[in-house]
DNA sequence: GTCAATTCACATGAAAGAGACCACGGTCTAGTG
DNA sequence: CTAGACCGTGGTCTCTTTCATGTGAATTGACGA
């Protein structure tokens, strides 16, 4: 684009009518003032937590529900209100929210406790200290005066799957170590059967109260979308049927409201970019494709070299012959690739794990099958959409330096 | 033909090592008064 | 005398390797009809 063309482009851009009034309303970080269809759950949470206002320890709560069913939003909403009331009445109440999955801040025992201590104004190095030391710093920090502390652990299943349930055991026992303060834990999990694999002692103390968030149905999602979109978009921008279709997409996929909102936002962005004055239904399809594509490319880009090499091996092998491929074949090709790129090749044991991880990420379908006399192995198929395969290959070739 | 034993090619688990990063305390060194 | 440089020790954390054990059905081979 020439200098002049670029100028024109920006001029044109400014002249265009934006479709959004406030895009952030559709972003996942946004906490709405009212949460439709979750009155019961909010009431229950409020009931359980209310004793905190009298400086009594509330019961620990365990909250289950699939992604996008409003767990986090409800908890944050309720605790925010609780905090406000506590402040007005000079009640010592501290609420700590930690996401155990996001941003590597709290995905090990050390980091979790360190992060908690940091919330109370203590400086903790990212490494170097014994974990027990961090515990005692934390104890000292919170036990200075009488107060109630609510610890919200979001995606707690991730924490446990990466480490062990010992952390939770320690956390639930903290109270017996404290003289003044009291701690209550709110655990939030996407995994519905998560607690079944927990140590029984941990389970019973952690889930003194249990709450289940059912998925939204299509009508409820429509409701949510309507409320939010009225704040996010200009009036009349959404064509009829857009919200309905968006809700239907999400309801089909276990009622994930977060997904529905993202879909709507991306559809809006796409429409805006191509200069439309309103959002048609077909932009939803485009949005879905774009979201999926971005997700795949993003996850692949952020993988370590060894993972990329493994994926590249799977990709080339998949292209080569039509029949399904097995771990052994893939490992051979992987070794060749390592030789070519000068990468140190890993053992088959490790590559096997890497394949399993790609399966978890949804980039590969790997199913363990037994071929009888001919052994047991994984049957591997690519799960990457055909349309973006060339692009993926390009990225891998570039990153691997082939 | 039937049925249990065998066998393959990995899967899956557990434990431990390597190497990066870091804190802390002790010792050494050079600069200062 | 003191601040800062420089170890050595001990800690966490991630990625791997090593060693050990598990696994499910095709195949095999003995057995009886």
PDB file of C-alpha atoms in Angstrom, chain A residues 171-354:
ATOM      1  CA  UNK A 171      -4.712 -25.685  52.674  1.00  0.00           C
ATOM      2  CA  UNK A 172      -7.642 -27.180  54.500  1.00  0.00           C
ATOM      3  CA  UNK A 173      -5.453 -27.713  57.522  1.00  0.00           C
ATOM      4  CA  UNK A 174      -4.173 -24.165  57.639  1.00  0.00           C
ATOM      5  CA  UNK A 175      -6.924 -23.179  60.041  1.00  0.00           C
ATOM      6  CA  UNK A 176      -5.567 -25.354  62.801  1.00  0.00           C
ATOM      7  CA  UNK A 177      -2.254 -23.510  62.540  1.00  0.00           C
ATOM      8  CA  UNK A 178      -3.779 -20.074  62.845  1.00  0.00           C
ATOM      9  CA  UNK A 179      -4.636 -18.324  66.061  1.00  0.00           C
ATOM     10  CA  UNK A 180      -6.456 -15.247  64.867  1.00  0.00           C
ATOM     11  CA  UNK A 181      -7.491 -15.579  61.267  1.00  0.00           C
ATOM     12  CA  UNK A 182      -9.723 -18.067  59.629  1.00  0.00           C
ATOM     13  CA  UNK A 183      -9.667 -19.286  56.092  1.00  0.00           C
ATOM     14  CA  UNK A 184     -12.447 -20.541  53.882  1.00  0.00           C
ATOM     15  CA  UNK A 185     -11.835 -21.974  50.468  1.00  0.00           C
ATOM     16  CA  UNK A 186     -14.022 -21.745  47.429  1.00  0.00           C
ATOM     17  CA  UNK A 187     -12.986 -24.265  44.833  1.00  0.00           C
ATOM     18  CA  UNK A 188     -14.197 -23.953  41.284  1.00  0.00           C
ATOM     19  CA  UNK A 189     -13.848 -26.866  38.915  1.00  0.00           C
ATOM     20  CA  UNK A 190     -14.782 -27.555  35.324  1.00  0.00           C
ATOM     21  CA  UNK A 191     -14.376 -31.218  35.844  1.00  0.00           C
ATOM     22  CA  UNK A 192     -17.522 -32.797  37.183  1.00  0.00           C
ATOM     23  CA  UNK A 193     -15.903 -35.987  38.429  1.00  0.00           C
ATOM     24  CA  UNK A 194     -12.830 -34.241  39.744  1.00  0.00           C
ATOM     25  CA  UNK A 195     -13.663 -34.637  43.422  1.00  0.00           C
ATOM     26  CA  UNK A 196     -14.152 -38.366  43.129  1.00  0.00           C
ATOM     27  CA  UNK A 197     -10.440 -38.890  42.658  1.00  0.00           C
ATOM     28  CA  UNK A 198      -9.564 -36.779  45.635  1.00  0.00           C
ATOM     29  CA  UNK A 199      -8.279 -38.010  48.938  1.00  0.00           C
ATOM     30  CA  UNK A 200     -11.444 -38.606  51.014  1.00  0.00           C
ATOM     31  CA  UNK A 201     -10.202 -36.390  53.837  1.00  0.00           C
ATOM     32  CA  UNK A 202      -9.596 -33.528  51.449  1.00  0.00           C
ATOM     33  CA  UNK A 203     -12.871 -34.086  49.739  1.00  0.00           C
ATOM     34  CA  UNK A 204     -14.948 -33.995  52.874  1.00  0.00           C
ATOM     35  CA  UNK A 205     -13.323 -30.889  54.273  1.00  0.00           C
ATOM     36  CA  UNK A 206     -13.211 -29.044  50.995  1.00  0.00           C
ATOM     37  CA  UNK A 207     -16.764 -29.693  49.946  1.00  0.00           C
ATOM     38  CA  UNK A 208     -18.643 -28.836  53.087  1.00  0.00           C
ATOM     39  CA  UNK A 209     -21.053 -27.258  50.653  1.00  0.00           C
ATOM     40  CA  UNK A 210     -21.445 -28.258  47.052  1.00  0.00           C
ATOM     41  CA  UNK A 211     -22.939 -26.334  44.216  1.00  0.00           C
ATOM     42  CA  UNK A 212     -23.573 -27.450  40.692  1.00  0.00           C
ATOM     43  CA  UNK A 213     -23.992 -25.029  37.836  1.00  0.00           C
ATOM     44  CA  UNK A 214     -26.105 -26.597  35.116  1.00  0.00           C
ATOM     45  CA  UNK A 215     -25.416 -25.594  31.542  1.00  0.00           C
ATOM     46  CA  UNK A 216     -27.543 -22.849  30.050  1.00  0.00           C
ATOM     47  CA  UNK A 217     -30.134 -23.854  27.521  1.00  0.00           C
ATOM     48  CA  UNK A 218     -30.538 -22.080  24.203  1.00  0.00           C
ATOM     49  CA  UNK A 219     -33.223 -19.728  25.478  1.00  0.00           C
ATOM     50  CA  UNK A 220     -31.166 -18.650  28.454  1.00  0.00           C
ATOM     51  CA  UNK A 221     -28.169 -17.992  26.271  1.00  0.00           C
ATOM     52  CA  UNK A 222     -30.338 -15.910  23.990  1.00  0.00           C
ATOM     53  CA  UNK A 223     -31.335 -13.895  26.995  1.00  0.00           C
ATOM     54  CA  UNK A 224     -27.761 -13.323  28.023  1.00  0.00           C
ATOM     55  CA  UNK A 225     -26.721 -12.422  24.521  1.00  0.00           C
ATOM     56  CA  UNK A 226     -29.564  -9.937  24.170  1.00  0.00           C
ATOM     57  CA  UNK A 227     -28.667  -8.210  27.415  1.00  0.00           C
ATOM     58  CA  UNK A 228     -25.034  -7.925  26.566  1.00  0.00           C
ATOM     59  CA  UNK A 229     -25.402  -7.095  22.928  1.00  0.00           C
ATOM     60  CA  UNK A 230     -27.669  -4.184  23.716  1.00  0.00           C
ATOM     61  CA  UNK A 231     -24.738  -2.662  25.599  1.00  0.00           C
ATOM     62  CA  UNK A 232     -22.083  -3.719  23.169  1.00  0.00           C
ATOM     63  CA  UNK A 233     -23.579  -2.898  19.789  1.00  0.00           C
ATOM     64  CA  UNK A 234     -25.342   0.063  18.341  1.00  0.00           C
ATOM     65  CA  UNK A 235     -29.030  -0.344  18.030  1.00  0.00           C
ATOM     66  CA  UNK A 236     -30.307  -2.252  15.036  1.00  0.00           C
ATOM     67  CA  UNK A 237     -26.902  -3.508  14.042  1.00  0.00           C
ATOM     68  CA  UNK A 238     -27.739  -7.133  14.662  1.00  0.00           C
ATOM     69  CA  UNK A 239     -29.904  -8.685  12.004  1.00  0.00           C
ATOM     70  CA  UNK A 240     -32.758 -10.847  13.158  1.00  0.00           C
ATOM     71  CA  UNK A 241     -31.760 -14.415  13.781  1.00  0.00           C
ATOM     72  CA  UNK A 242     -28.171 -13.684  14.642  1.00  0.00           C
ATOM     73  CA  UNK A 243     -28.640 -14.023  18.362  1.00  0.00           C
ATOM     74  CA  UNK A 244     -30.815 -17.081  17.915  1.00  0.00           C
ATOM     75  CA  UNK A 245     -28.262 -18.808  15.781  1.00  0.00           C
ATOM     76  CA  UNK A 246     -25.421 -17.834  18.032  1.00  0.00           C
ATOM     77  CA  UNK A 247     -27.281 -19.239  21.011  1.00  0.00           C
ATOM     78  CA  UNK A 248     -28.051 -22.410  19.137  1.00  0.00           C
ATOM     79  CA  UNK A 249     -24.383 -22.903  18.329  1.00  0.00           C
ATOM     80  CA  UNK A 250     -23.424 -22.520  21.945  1.00  0.00           C
ATOM     81  CA  UNK A 251     -26.250 -24.620  23.352  1.00  0.00           C
ATOM     82  CA  UNK A 252     -25.251 -27.432  21.066  1.00  0.00           C
ATOM     83  CA  UNK A 253     -21.848 -27.222  22.661  1.00  0.00           C
ATOM     84  CA  UNK A 254     -22.927 -27.851  26.288  1.00  0.00           C
ATOM     85  CA  UNK A 255     -24.344 -24.393  26.866  1.00  0.00           C
ATOM     86  CA  UNK A 256     -21.155 -22.415  26.954  1.00  0.00           C
ATOM     87  CA  UNK A 257     -22.106 -18.774  27.312  1.00  0.00           C
ATOM     88  CA  UNK A 258     -18.538 -17.570  27.103  1.00  0.00           C
ATOM     89  CA  UNK A 259     -18.203 -19.132  23.686  1.00  0.00           C
ATOM     90  CA  UNK A 260     -21.430 -17.584  22.515  1.00  0.00           C
ATOM     91  CA  UNK A 261     -20.237 -14.148  23.558  1.00  0.00           C
ATOM     92  CA  UNK A 262     -16.899 -14.617  21.870  1.00  0.00           C
ATOM     93  CA  UNK A 263     -18.603 -15.775  18.720  1.00  0.00           C
ATOM     94  CA  UNK A 264     -20.768 -12.697  18.687  1.00  0.00           C
ATOM     95  CA  UNK A 265     -17.849 -10.396  19.304  1.00  0.00           C
ATOM     96  CA  UNK A 266     -15.701 -11.882  16.576  1.00  0.00           C
ATOM     97  CA  UNK A 267     -18.612 -11.837  14.159  1.00  0.00           C
ATOM     98  CA  UNK A 268     -18.989  -8.154  14.942  1.00  0.00           C
ATOM     99  CA  UNK A 269     -15.326  -7.479  14.393  1.00  0.00           C
ATOM    100  CA  UNK A 270     -15.335  -9.292  11.081  1.00  0.00           C
ATOM    101  CA  UNK A 271     -18.401  -7.441   9.883  1.00  0.00           C
ATOM    102  CA  UNK A 272     -16.937  -4.139  10.952  1.00  0.00           C
ATOM    103  CA  UNK A 273     -13.682  -4.862   9.209  1.00  0.00           C
ATOM    104  CA  UNK A 274     -15.367  -5.593   5.925  1.00  0.00           C
ATOM    105  CA  UNK A 275     -17.314  -2.375   6.184  1.00  0.00           C
ATOM    106  CA  UNK A 276     -20.773  -3.751   6.832  1.00  0.00           C
ATOM    107  CA  UNK A 277     -23.365  -1.627   8.512  1.00  0.00           C
ATOM    108  CA  UNK A 278     -24.937  -4.579  10.252  1.00  0.00           C
ATOM    109  CA  UNK A 279     -24.100  -8.090  11.240  1.00  0.00           C
ATOM    110  CA  UNK A 280     -25.551 -10.846   9.140  1.00  0.00           C
ATOM    111  CA  UNK A 281     -25.989 -14.446  10.112  1.00  0.00           C
ATOM    112  CA  UNK A 282     -23.227 -15.695   7.852  1.00  0.00           C
ATOM    113  CA  UNK A 283     -20.659 -13.738   9.818  1.00  0.00           C
ATOM    114  CA  UNK A 284     -21.242 -16.196  12.643  1.00  0.00           C
ATOM    115  CA  UNK A 285     -19.939 -19.034  10.508  1.00  0.00           C
ATOM    116  CA  UNK A 286     -16.935 -16.988   9.547  1.00  0.00           C
ATOM    117  CA  UNK A 287     -16.367 -16.091  13.169  1.00  0.00           C
ATOM    118  CA  UNK A 288     -16.484 -19.701  14.227  1.00  0.00           C
ATOM    119  CA  UNK A 289     -13.922 -20.593  11.604  1.00  0.00           C
ATOM    120  CA  UNK A 290     -11.674 -17.723  12.600  1.00  0.00           C
ATOM    121  CA  UNK A 291     -11.819 -18.559  16.288  1.00  0.00           C
ATOM    122  CA  UNK A 292     -10.907 -22.147  15.618  1.00  0.00           C
ATOM    123  CA  UNK A 293      -8.118 -21.157  13.273  1.00  0.00           C
ATOM    124  CA  UNK A 294      -6.652 -18.645  15.688  1.00  0.00           C
ATOM    125  CA  UNK A 295      -6.823 -21.131  18.499  1.00  0.00           C
ATOM    126  CA  UNK A 296      -4.995 -23.823  16.565  1.00  0.00           C
ATOM    127  CA  UNK A 297      -2.303 -21.528  15.219  1.00  0.00           C
ATOM    128  CA  UNK A 298      -1.798 -19.948  18.580  1.00  0.00           C
ATOM    129  CA  UNK A 299      -1.361 -23.214  20.419  1.00  0.00           C
ATOM    130  CA  UNK A 300       1.044 -24.512  17.822  1.00  0.00           C
ATOM    131  CA  UNK A 301       3.156 -21.373  17.812  1.00  0.00           C
ATOM    132  CA  UNK A 302       3.649 -21.528  21.534  1.00  0.00           C
ATOM    133  CA  UNK A 303       4.765 -25.156  21.612  1.00  0.00           C
ATOM    134  CA  UNK A 304       8.395 -26.048  22.317  1.00  0.00           C
ATOM    135  CA  UNK A 305      10.647 -27.299  19.522  1.00  0.00           C
ATOM    136  CA  UNK A 306      10.306 -30.964  20.339  1.00  0.00           C
ATOM    137  CA  UNK A 307       6.537 -30.681  20.159  1.00  0.00           C
ATOM    138  CA  UNK A 308       6.726 -28.915  16.839  1.00  0.00           C
ATOM    139  CA  UNK A 309       8.972 -31.607  15.437  1.00  0.00           C
ATOM    140  CA  UNK A 310       6.557 -34.272  16.593  1.00  0.00           C
ATOM    141  CA  UNK A 311       3.639 -32.485  15.039  1.00  0.00           C
ATOM    142  CA  UNK A 312       5.533 -31.977  11.815  1.00  0.00           C
ATOM    143  CA  UNK A 313       6.289 -35.689  11.713  1.00  0.00           C
ATOM    144  CA  UNK A 314       2.607 -36.455  12.158  1.00  0.00           C
ATOM    145  CA  UNK A 315       1.678 -33.963   9.470  1.00  0.00           C
ATOM    146  CA  UNK A 316       4.104 -35.225   6.841  1.00  0.00           C
ATOM    147  CA  UNK A 317       3.224 -38.830   7.575  1.00  0.00           C
ATOM    148  CA  UNK A 318      -0.468 -38.061   7.361  1.00  0.00           C
ATOM    149  CA  UNK A 319       0.050 -36.477   3.968  1.00  0.00           C
ATOM    150  CA  UNK A 320       2.227 -39.312   2.698  1.00  0.00           C
ATOM    151  CA  UNK A 321      -0.188 -42.185   2.928  1.00  0.00           C
ATOM    152  CA  UNK A 322      -3.850 -42.252   3.550  1.00  0.00           C
ATOM    153  CA  UNK A 323      -3.938 -45.090   6.038  1.00  0.00           C
ATOM    154  CA  UNK A 324      -3.847 -44.311   9.750  1.00  0.00           C
ATOM    155  CA  UNK A 325      -0.474 -43.984  11.397  1.00  0.00           C
ATOM    156  CA  UNK A 326       0.880 -45.463  14.598  1.00  0.00           C
ATOM    157  CA  UNK A 327       3.300 -44.357  17.282  1.00  0.00           C
ATOM    158  CA  UNK A 328       6.171 -46.421  15.925  1.00  0.00           C
ATOM    159  CA  UNK A 329       5.922 -44.953  12.417  1.00  0.00           C
ATOM    160  CA  UNK A 330       5.681 -41.471  13.754  1.00  0.00           C
ATOM    161  CA  UNK A 331       8.698 -41.955  15.956  1.00  0.00           C
ATOM    162  CA  UNK A 332      10.823 -43.056  12.989  1.00  0.00           C
ATOM    163  CA  UNK A 333       9.883 -39.976  10.996  1.00  0.00           C
ATOM    164  CA  UNK A 334      10.393 -37.822  14.040  1.00  0.00           C
ATOM    165  CA  UNK A 335      13.932 -39.096  14.414  1.00  0.00           C
ATOM    166  CA  UNK A 336      14.656 -38.279  10.776  1.00  0.00           C
ATOM    167  CA  UNK A 337      13.394 -34.772  11.280  1.00  0.00           C
ATOM    168  CA  UNK A 338      15.541 -34.379  14.363  1.00  0.00           C
ATOM    169  CA  UNK A 339      18.568 -35.518  12.417  1.00  0.00           C
ATOM    170  CA  UNK A 340      17.820 -33.019   9.670  1.00  0.00           C
ATOM    171  CA  UNK A 341      17.318 -30.083  11.973  1.00  0.00           C
ATOM    172  CA  UNK A 342      20.085 -30.948  14.392  1.00  0.00           C
ATOM    173  CA  UNK A 343      17.614 -31.375  17.208  1.00  0.00           C
ATOM    174  CA  UNK A 344      18.473 -33.909  19.881  1.00  0.00           C
ATOM    175  CA  UNK A 345      15.912 -36.662  19.538  1.00  0.00           C
ATOM    176  CA  UNK A 346      13.939 -37.766  22.524  1.00  0.00           C
ATOM    177  CA  UNK A 347      13.119 -41.289  23.599  1.00  0.00           C
ATOM    178  CA  UNK A 348      10.002 -42.994  22.368  1.00  0.00           C
ATOM    179  CA  UNK A 349       8.647 -42.855  25.882  1.00  0.00           C
ATOM    180  CA  UNK A 350       8.681 -39.090  25.809  1.00  0.00           C
ATOM    181  CA  UNK A 351       7.326 -38.795  22.277  1.00  0.00           C
ATOM    182  CA  UNK A 352       4.490 -41.020  23.341  1.00  0.00           C
ATOM    183  CA  UNK A 353       3.633 -38.503  26.033  1.00  0.00           C
ATOM    184  CA  UNK A 354       3.904 -35.646  23.582  1.00  0.00           C
TER     185      UNK A 354
END
